[in-house]
CSV table of C-alpha atoms in Angstrom, one decimal:
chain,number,residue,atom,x,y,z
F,1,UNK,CA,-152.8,16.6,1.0
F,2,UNK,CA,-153.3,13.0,-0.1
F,3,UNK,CA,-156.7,13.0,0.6
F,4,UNK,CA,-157.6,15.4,-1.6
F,5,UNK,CA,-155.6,14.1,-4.4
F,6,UNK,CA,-156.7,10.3,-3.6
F,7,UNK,CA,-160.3,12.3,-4.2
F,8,UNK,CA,-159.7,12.9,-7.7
F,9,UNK,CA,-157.7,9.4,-8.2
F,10,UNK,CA,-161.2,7.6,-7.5
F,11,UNK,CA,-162.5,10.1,-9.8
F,12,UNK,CA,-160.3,9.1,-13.0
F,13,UNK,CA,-162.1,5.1,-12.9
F,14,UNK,CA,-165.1,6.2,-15.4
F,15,UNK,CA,-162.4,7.6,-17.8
F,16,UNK,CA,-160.3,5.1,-17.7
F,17,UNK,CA,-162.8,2.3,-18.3
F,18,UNK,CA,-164.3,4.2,-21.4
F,19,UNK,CA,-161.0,4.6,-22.8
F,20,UNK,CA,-160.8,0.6,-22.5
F,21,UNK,CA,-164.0,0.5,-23.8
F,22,UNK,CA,-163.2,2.5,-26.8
F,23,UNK,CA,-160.1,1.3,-27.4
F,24,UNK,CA,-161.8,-1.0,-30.6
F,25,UNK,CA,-163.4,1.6,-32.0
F,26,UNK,CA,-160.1,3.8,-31.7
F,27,UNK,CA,-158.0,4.3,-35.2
F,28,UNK,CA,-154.8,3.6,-34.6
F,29,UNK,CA,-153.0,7.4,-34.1
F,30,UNK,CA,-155.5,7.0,-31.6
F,31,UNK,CA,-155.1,3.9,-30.3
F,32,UNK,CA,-151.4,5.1,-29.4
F,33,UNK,CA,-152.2,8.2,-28.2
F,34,UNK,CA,-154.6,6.6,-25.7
F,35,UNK,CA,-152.0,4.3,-24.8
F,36,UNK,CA,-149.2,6.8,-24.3
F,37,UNK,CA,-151.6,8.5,-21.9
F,38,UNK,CA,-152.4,5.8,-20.3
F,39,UNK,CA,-149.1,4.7,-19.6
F,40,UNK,CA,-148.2,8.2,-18.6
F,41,UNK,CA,-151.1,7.9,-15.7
F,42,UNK,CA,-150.2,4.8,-14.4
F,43,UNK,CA,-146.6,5.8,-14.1
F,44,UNK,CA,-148.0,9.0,-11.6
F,45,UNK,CA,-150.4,6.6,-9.9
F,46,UNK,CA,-147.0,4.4,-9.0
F,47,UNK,CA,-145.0,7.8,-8.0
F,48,UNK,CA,-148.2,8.7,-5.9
F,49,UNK,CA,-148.0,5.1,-3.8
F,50,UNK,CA,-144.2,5.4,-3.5
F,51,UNK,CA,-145.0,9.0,-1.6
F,52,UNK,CA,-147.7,7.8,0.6
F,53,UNK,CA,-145.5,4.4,1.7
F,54,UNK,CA,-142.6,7.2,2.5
F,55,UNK,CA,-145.1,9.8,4.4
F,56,UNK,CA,-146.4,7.0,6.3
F,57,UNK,CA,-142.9,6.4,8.1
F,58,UNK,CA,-142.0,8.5,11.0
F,59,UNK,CA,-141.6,11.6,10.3
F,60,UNK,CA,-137.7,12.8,11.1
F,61,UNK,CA,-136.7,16.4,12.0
F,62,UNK,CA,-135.7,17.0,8.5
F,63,UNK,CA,-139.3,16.2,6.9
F,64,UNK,CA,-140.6,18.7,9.9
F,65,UNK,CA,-138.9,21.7,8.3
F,66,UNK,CA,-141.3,24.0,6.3
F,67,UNK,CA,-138.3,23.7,3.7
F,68,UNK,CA,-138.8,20.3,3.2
F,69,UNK,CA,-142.9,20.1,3.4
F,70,UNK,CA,-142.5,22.7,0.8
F,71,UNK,CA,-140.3,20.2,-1.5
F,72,UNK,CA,-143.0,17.8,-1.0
F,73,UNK,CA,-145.5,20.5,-2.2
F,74,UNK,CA,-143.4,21.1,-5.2
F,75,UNK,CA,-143.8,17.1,-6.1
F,76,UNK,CA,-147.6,17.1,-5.4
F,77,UNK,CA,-148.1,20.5,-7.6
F,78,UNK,CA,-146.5,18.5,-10.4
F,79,UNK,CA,-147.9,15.4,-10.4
F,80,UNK,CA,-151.5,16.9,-10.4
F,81,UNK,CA,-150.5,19.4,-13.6
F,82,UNK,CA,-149.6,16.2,-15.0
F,83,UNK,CA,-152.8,13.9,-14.1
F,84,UNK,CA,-154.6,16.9,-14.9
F,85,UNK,CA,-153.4,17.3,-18.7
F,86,UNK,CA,-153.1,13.3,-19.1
F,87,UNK,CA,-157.2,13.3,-17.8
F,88,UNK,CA,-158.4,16.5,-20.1
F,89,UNK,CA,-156.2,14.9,-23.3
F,90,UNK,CA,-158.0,11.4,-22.9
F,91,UNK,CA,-161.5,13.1,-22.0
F,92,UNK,CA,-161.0,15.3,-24.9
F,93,UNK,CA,-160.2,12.0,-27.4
F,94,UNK,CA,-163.3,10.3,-26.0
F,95,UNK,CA,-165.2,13.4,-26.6
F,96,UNK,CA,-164.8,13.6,-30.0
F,97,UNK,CA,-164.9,9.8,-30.4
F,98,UNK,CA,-168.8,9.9,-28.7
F,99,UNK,CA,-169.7,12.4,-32.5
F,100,UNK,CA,-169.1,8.7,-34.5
F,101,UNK,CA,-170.7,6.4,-31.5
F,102,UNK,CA,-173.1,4.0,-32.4
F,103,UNK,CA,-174.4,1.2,-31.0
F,104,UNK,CA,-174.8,-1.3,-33.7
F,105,UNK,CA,-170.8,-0.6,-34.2
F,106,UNK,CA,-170.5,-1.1,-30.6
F,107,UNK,CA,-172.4,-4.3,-30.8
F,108,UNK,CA,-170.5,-5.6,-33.9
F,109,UNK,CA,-167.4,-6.6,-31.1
F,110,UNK,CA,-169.2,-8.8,-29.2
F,111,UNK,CA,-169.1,-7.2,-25.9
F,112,UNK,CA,-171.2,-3.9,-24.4
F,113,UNK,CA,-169.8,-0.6,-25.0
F,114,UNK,CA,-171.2,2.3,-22.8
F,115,UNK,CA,-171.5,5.2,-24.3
F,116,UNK,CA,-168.8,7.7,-22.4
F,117,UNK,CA,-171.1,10.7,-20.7
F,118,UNK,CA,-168.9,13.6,-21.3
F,119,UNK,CA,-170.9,15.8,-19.0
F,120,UNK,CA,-169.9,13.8,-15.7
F,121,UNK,CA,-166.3,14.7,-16.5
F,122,UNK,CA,-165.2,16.0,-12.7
F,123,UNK,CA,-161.5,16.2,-12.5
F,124,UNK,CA,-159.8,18.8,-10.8
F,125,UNK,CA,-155.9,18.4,-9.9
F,126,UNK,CA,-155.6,21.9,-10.7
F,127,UNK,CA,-157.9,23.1,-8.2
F,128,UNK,CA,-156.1,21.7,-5.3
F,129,UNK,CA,-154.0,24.4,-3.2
F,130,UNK,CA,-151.4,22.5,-1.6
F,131,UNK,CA,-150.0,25.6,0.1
F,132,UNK,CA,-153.3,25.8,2.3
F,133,UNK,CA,-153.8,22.4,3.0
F,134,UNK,CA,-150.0,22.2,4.2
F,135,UNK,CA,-150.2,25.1,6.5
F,136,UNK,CA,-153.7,23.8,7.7
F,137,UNK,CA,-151.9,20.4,8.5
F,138,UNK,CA,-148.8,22.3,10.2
F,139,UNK,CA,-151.1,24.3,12.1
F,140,UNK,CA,-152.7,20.6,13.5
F,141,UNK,CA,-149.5,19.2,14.2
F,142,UNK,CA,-148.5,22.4,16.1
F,143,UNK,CA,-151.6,21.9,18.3
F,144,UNK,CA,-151.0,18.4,18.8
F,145,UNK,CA,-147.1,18.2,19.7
F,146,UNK,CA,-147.7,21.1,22.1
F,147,UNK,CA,-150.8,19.1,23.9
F,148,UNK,CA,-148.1,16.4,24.1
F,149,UNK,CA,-145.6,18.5,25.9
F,150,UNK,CA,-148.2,20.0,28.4
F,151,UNK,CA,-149.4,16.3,29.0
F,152,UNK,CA,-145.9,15.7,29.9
F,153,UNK,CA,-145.2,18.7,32.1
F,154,UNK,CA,-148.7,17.5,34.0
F,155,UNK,CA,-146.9,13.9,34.5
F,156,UNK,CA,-143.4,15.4,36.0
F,157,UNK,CA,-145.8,17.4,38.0
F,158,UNK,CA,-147.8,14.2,39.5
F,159,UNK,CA,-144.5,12.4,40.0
F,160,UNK,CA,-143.2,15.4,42.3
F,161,UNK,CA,-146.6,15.1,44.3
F,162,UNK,CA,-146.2,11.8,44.5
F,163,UNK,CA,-142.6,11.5,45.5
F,164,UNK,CA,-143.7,14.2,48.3
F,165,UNK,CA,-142.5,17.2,46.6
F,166,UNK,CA,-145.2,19.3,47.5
F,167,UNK,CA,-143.5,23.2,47.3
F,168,UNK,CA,-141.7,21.8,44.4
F,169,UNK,CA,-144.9,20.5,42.2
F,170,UNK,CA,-146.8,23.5,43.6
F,171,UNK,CA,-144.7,25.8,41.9
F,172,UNK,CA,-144.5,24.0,38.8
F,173,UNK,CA,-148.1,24.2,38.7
F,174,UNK,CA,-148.5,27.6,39.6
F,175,UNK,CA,-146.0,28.8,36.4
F,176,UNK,CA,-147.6,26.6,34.4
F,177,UNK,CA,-150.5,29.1,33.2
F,178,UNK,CA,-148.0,31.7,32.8
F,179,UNK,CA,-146.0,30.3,29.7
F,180,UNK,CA,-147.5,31.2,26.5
F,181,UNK,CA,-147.5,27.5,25.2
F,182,UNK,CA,-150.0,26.4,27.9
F,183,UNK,CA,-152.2,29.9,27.6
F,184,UNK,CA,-152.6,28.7,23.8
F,185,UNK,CA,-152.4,25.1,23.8
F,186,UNK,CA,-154.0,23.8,27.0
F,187,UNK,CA,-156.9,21.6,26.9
F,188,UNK,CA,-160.0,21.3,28.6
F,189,UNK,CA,-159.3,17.9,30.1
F,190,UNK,CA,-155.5,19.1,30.9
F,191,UNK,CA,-157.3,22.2,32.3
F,192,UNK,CA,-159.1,19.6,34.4
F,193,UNK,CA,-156.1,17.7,35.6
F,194,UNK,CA,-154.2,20.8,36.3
F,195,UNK,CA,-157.1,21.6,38.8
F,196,UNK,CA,-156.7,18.3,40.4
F,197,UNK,CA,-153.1,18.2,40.8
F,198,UNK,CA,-153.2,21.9,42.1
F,199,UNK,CA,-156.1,20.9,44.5
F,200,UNK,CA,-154.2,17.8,45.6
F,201,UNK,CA,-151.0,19.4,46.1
F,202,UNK,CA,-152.4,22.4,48.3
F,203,UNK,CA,-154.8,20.3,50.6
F,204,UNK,CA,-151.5,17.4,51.4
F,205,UNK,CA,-149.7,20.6,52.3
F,206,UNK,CA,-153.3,21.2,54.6
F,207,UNK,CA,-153.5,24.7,52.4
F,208,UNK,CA,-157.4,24.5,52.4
F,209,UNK,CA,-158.9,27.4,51.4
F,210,UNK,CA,-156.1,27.2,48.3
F,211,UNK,CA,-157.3,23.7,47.9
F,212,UNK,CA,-161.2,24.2,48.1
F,213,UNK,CA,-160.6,27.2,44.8
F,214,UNK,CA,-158.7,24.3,42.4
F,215,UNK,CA,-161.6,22.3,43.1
F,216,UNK,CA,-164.1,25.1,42.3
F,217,UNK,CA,-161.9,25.1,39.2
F,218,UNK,CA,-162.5,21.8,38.2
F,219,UNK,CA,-165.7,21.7,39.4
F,220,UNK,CA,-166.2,24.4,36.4
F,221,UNK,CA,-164.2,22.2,33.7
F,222,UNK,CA,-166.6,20.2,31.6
F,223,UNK,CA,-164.3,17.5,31.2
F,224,UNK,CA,-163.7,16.8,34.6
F,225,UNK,CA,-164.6,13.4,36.0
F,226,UNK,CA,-166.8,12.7,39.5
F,227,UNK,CA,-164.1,10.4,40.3
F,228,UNK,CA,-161.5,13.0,41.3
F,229,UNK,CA,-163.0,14.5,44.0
F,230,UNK,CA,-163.3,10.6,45.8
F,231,UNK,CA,-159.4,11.0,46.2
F,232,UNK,CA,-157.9,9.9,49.6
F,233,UNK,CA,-156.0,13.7,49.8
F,234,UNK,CA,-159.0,15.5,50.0
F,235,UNK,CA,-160.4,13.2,53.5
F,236,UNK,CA,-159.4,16.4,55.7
F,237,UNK,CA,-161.1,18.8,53.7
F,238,UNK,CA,-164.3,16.9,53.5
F,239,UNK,CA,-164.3,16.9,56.9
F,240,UNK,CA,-163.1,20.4,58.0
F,241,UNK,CA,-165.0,22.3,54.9
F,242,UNK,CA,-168.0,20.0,55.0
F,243,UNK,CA,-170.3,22.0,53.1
F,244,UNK,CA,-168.6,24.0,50.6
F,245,UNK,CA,-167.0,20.4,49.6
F,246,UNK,CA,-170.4,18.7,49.4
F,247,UNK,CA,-171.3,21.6,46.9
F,248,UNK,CA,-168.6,20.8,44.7
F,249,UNK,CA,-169.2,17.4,45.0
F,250,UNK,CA,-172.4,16.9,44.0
F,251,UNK,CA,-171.6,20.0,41.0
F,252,UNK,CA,-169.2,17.2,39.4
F,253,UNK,CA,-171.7,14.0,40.3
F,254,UNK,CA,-174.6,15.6,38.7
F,255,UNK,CA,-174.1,18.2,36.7
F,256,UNK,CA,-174.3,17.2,32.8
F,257,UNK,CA,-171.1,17.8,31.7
F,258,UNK,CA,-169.6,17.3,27.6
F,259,UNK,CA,-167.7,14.5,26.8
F,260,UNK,CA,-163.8,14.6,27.4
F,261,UNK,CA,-161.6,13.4,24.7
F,262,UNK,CA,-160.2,10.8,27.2
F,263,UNK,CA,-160.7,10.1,30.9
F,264,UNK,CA,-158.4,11.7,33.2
F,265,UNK,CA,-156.6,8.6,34.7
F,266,UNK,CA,-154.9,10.3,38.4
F,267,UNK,CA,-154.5,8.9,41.5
C-alpha cells in the first residue's frame, strides 16, 4: 500500500514548488488559501511517516487480523481523499493564476518564476484501491509463512534422520504430501529437499529400490543441486544399483537446470 501512495507523494513536488513560486504573485485571499493547503499537506505527509515508522515494527497477532489491516485501510482511504482534494484545490489556484502569468511580472521579483504546466498535473490518491492491494499483500504473506512452516517440518524431519530415527522421519515424510498446506504451498527447492531426505532415509534403512525413485524425484526437480547425490548414505546404492545411479547422477551434473531461490544446504 505505501508504495503506491509514496508514488503519488513524489508526484506532488512540481505542485508544490509552483505554488512557492507563485506565492509573490498570489493576492492575499490567495496567499492564505495556498498556505492553509499547504499546511494541510504537510500535516498528512507527517501522519503518512508516523504509519510507515509503526508498519515497519514487527508485526503482532493483533495487526495480522483482517480486522485490523482493514482499520489501517480505513486510515489510508482517508488520507488520500484528503491529499487528493488539498492537490486538485492548489492545482486548480495555480490554474487560474497561469490566465494573468507573465514574465516581465515574474521578472520584476528578482528571481525565475516557471510558468506552472497545468497539463502534467498527474495525481491520483483516488485511484488507489486499498482493498486489492491488501488482499494481494495477505495473499503473499499467506504464501510466505506457510513456506516457513514446511521449511520447518523439513528440518524436524532431518533431525530425526540424523538422530537415527529412520521409521520415524520416514513417515513424517511420507504424510507430508498428504496435508493440504504442503499440496499448495510447497516449493520447488523444498520439493527438492523432500526428495533427498526421502531418498536418504530409505537407502540408511538399505530400502533401495524406494531409495533409487526419491532420487528419480529429485533428479526431476529443477532446483535440485549436483551436490546431493555425493552424500555418504547413498555409497551402497552406487555400488549395488551402479547404473541406474550413474543415470541419475550425471541427469543432476549436467542437465541445465533453473536457478533455485537458495541452495539446499543438507548433509
Amino acid at each position: 500500500q505505501f508504495r503506491s501512495v509514496t508514488a503519488y507523494v513524489i508526484k506532488i513536488k512540481p505542485l508544490i514548488d509552483a505554488a512557492t513560486d507563485y506565492v509573490v504573485t498570489m493576492r492575499q485571499d490567495q496567499q492564505i488559501k495556498t498556505e492553509k493547503i499547504l499546511r494541510e499537506i504537510n500535516e498528512q505527509l507527517a501522519f503518512l511517516h508516523q504509519e510507515m515508522v509503526a508498519r515497519r515494527k514487527e508485526k503482532s497477532i493483533l495487526q495480522r487480523r483482517s480486522k485490523h489491516e482493514s482499520m489501517f485501510n480505513s486510515k489510508l482511504e482517508k488520507f488520500c481523499m484528503t491529499m487528493q482534494n488539498q492537490c486538485t484545490l492548489l492545482h486548480e489556484l495555480l490554474t487560474e493564476l497561469n490566465q494573468s502569468f507573465s514574465g516581465d511580472i515574474a521578472s520584476q521579483f528578482g528571481f525565475n518564476i516557471n510558468r506552472y504546466d497545468e497539463s502534467s498535473f498527474d495525481i491520483g490518491f483516488h485511484t488507489i484501491n486499498f482493498t486489492e492491494l491488501s488482499n494481494k499483500a495477505l495473499a503473499t504473506r499467506r504464501t510466505r509463512d506457510h513456506a516457513a512452516d514446511i521449511g520447518l517440518m523439513l528440518e524436524s524431519a532431518e533431525e530425526m534422520i540424523d538422530e537415527g530415527e529412520l521409521e520415524m522421519a520416514l513417515q513424517f515424510l511420507n504424510k507430508m504430501p498428504t496435508t493440504l498446506e504442503v499440496q499448495k504451498y510447497m516449493r520447488d527447492e523444498q520439493k527438492a529437499t523432500h526428495a533427498f531426505l526421502t531418498a536418504k532415509c530409505h537407502a540408511k534403512l538399505h530400502h533401495h529400490q524406494e531409495a533409487m525413485a526419491a532420487l528419480k524425484q529429485l533428479a526431476a526437480n529443477s532446483a535440485a543441486t549436483d551436490d546431493l547425490i555425493e552424500d555418504e548414505d547413498f555409497t551402497e546404492l552406487a555400488t549395488k544399483n551402479q547404473k541406474q545411479f550413474h543415470t541419475i547422477a550425471c541427469t543432476l551434473r549436467n542437465v541445465k537446470r533453473a536457478p533455485a531461490e537458495y541452495e539446499l544446504k543438507l548433509k
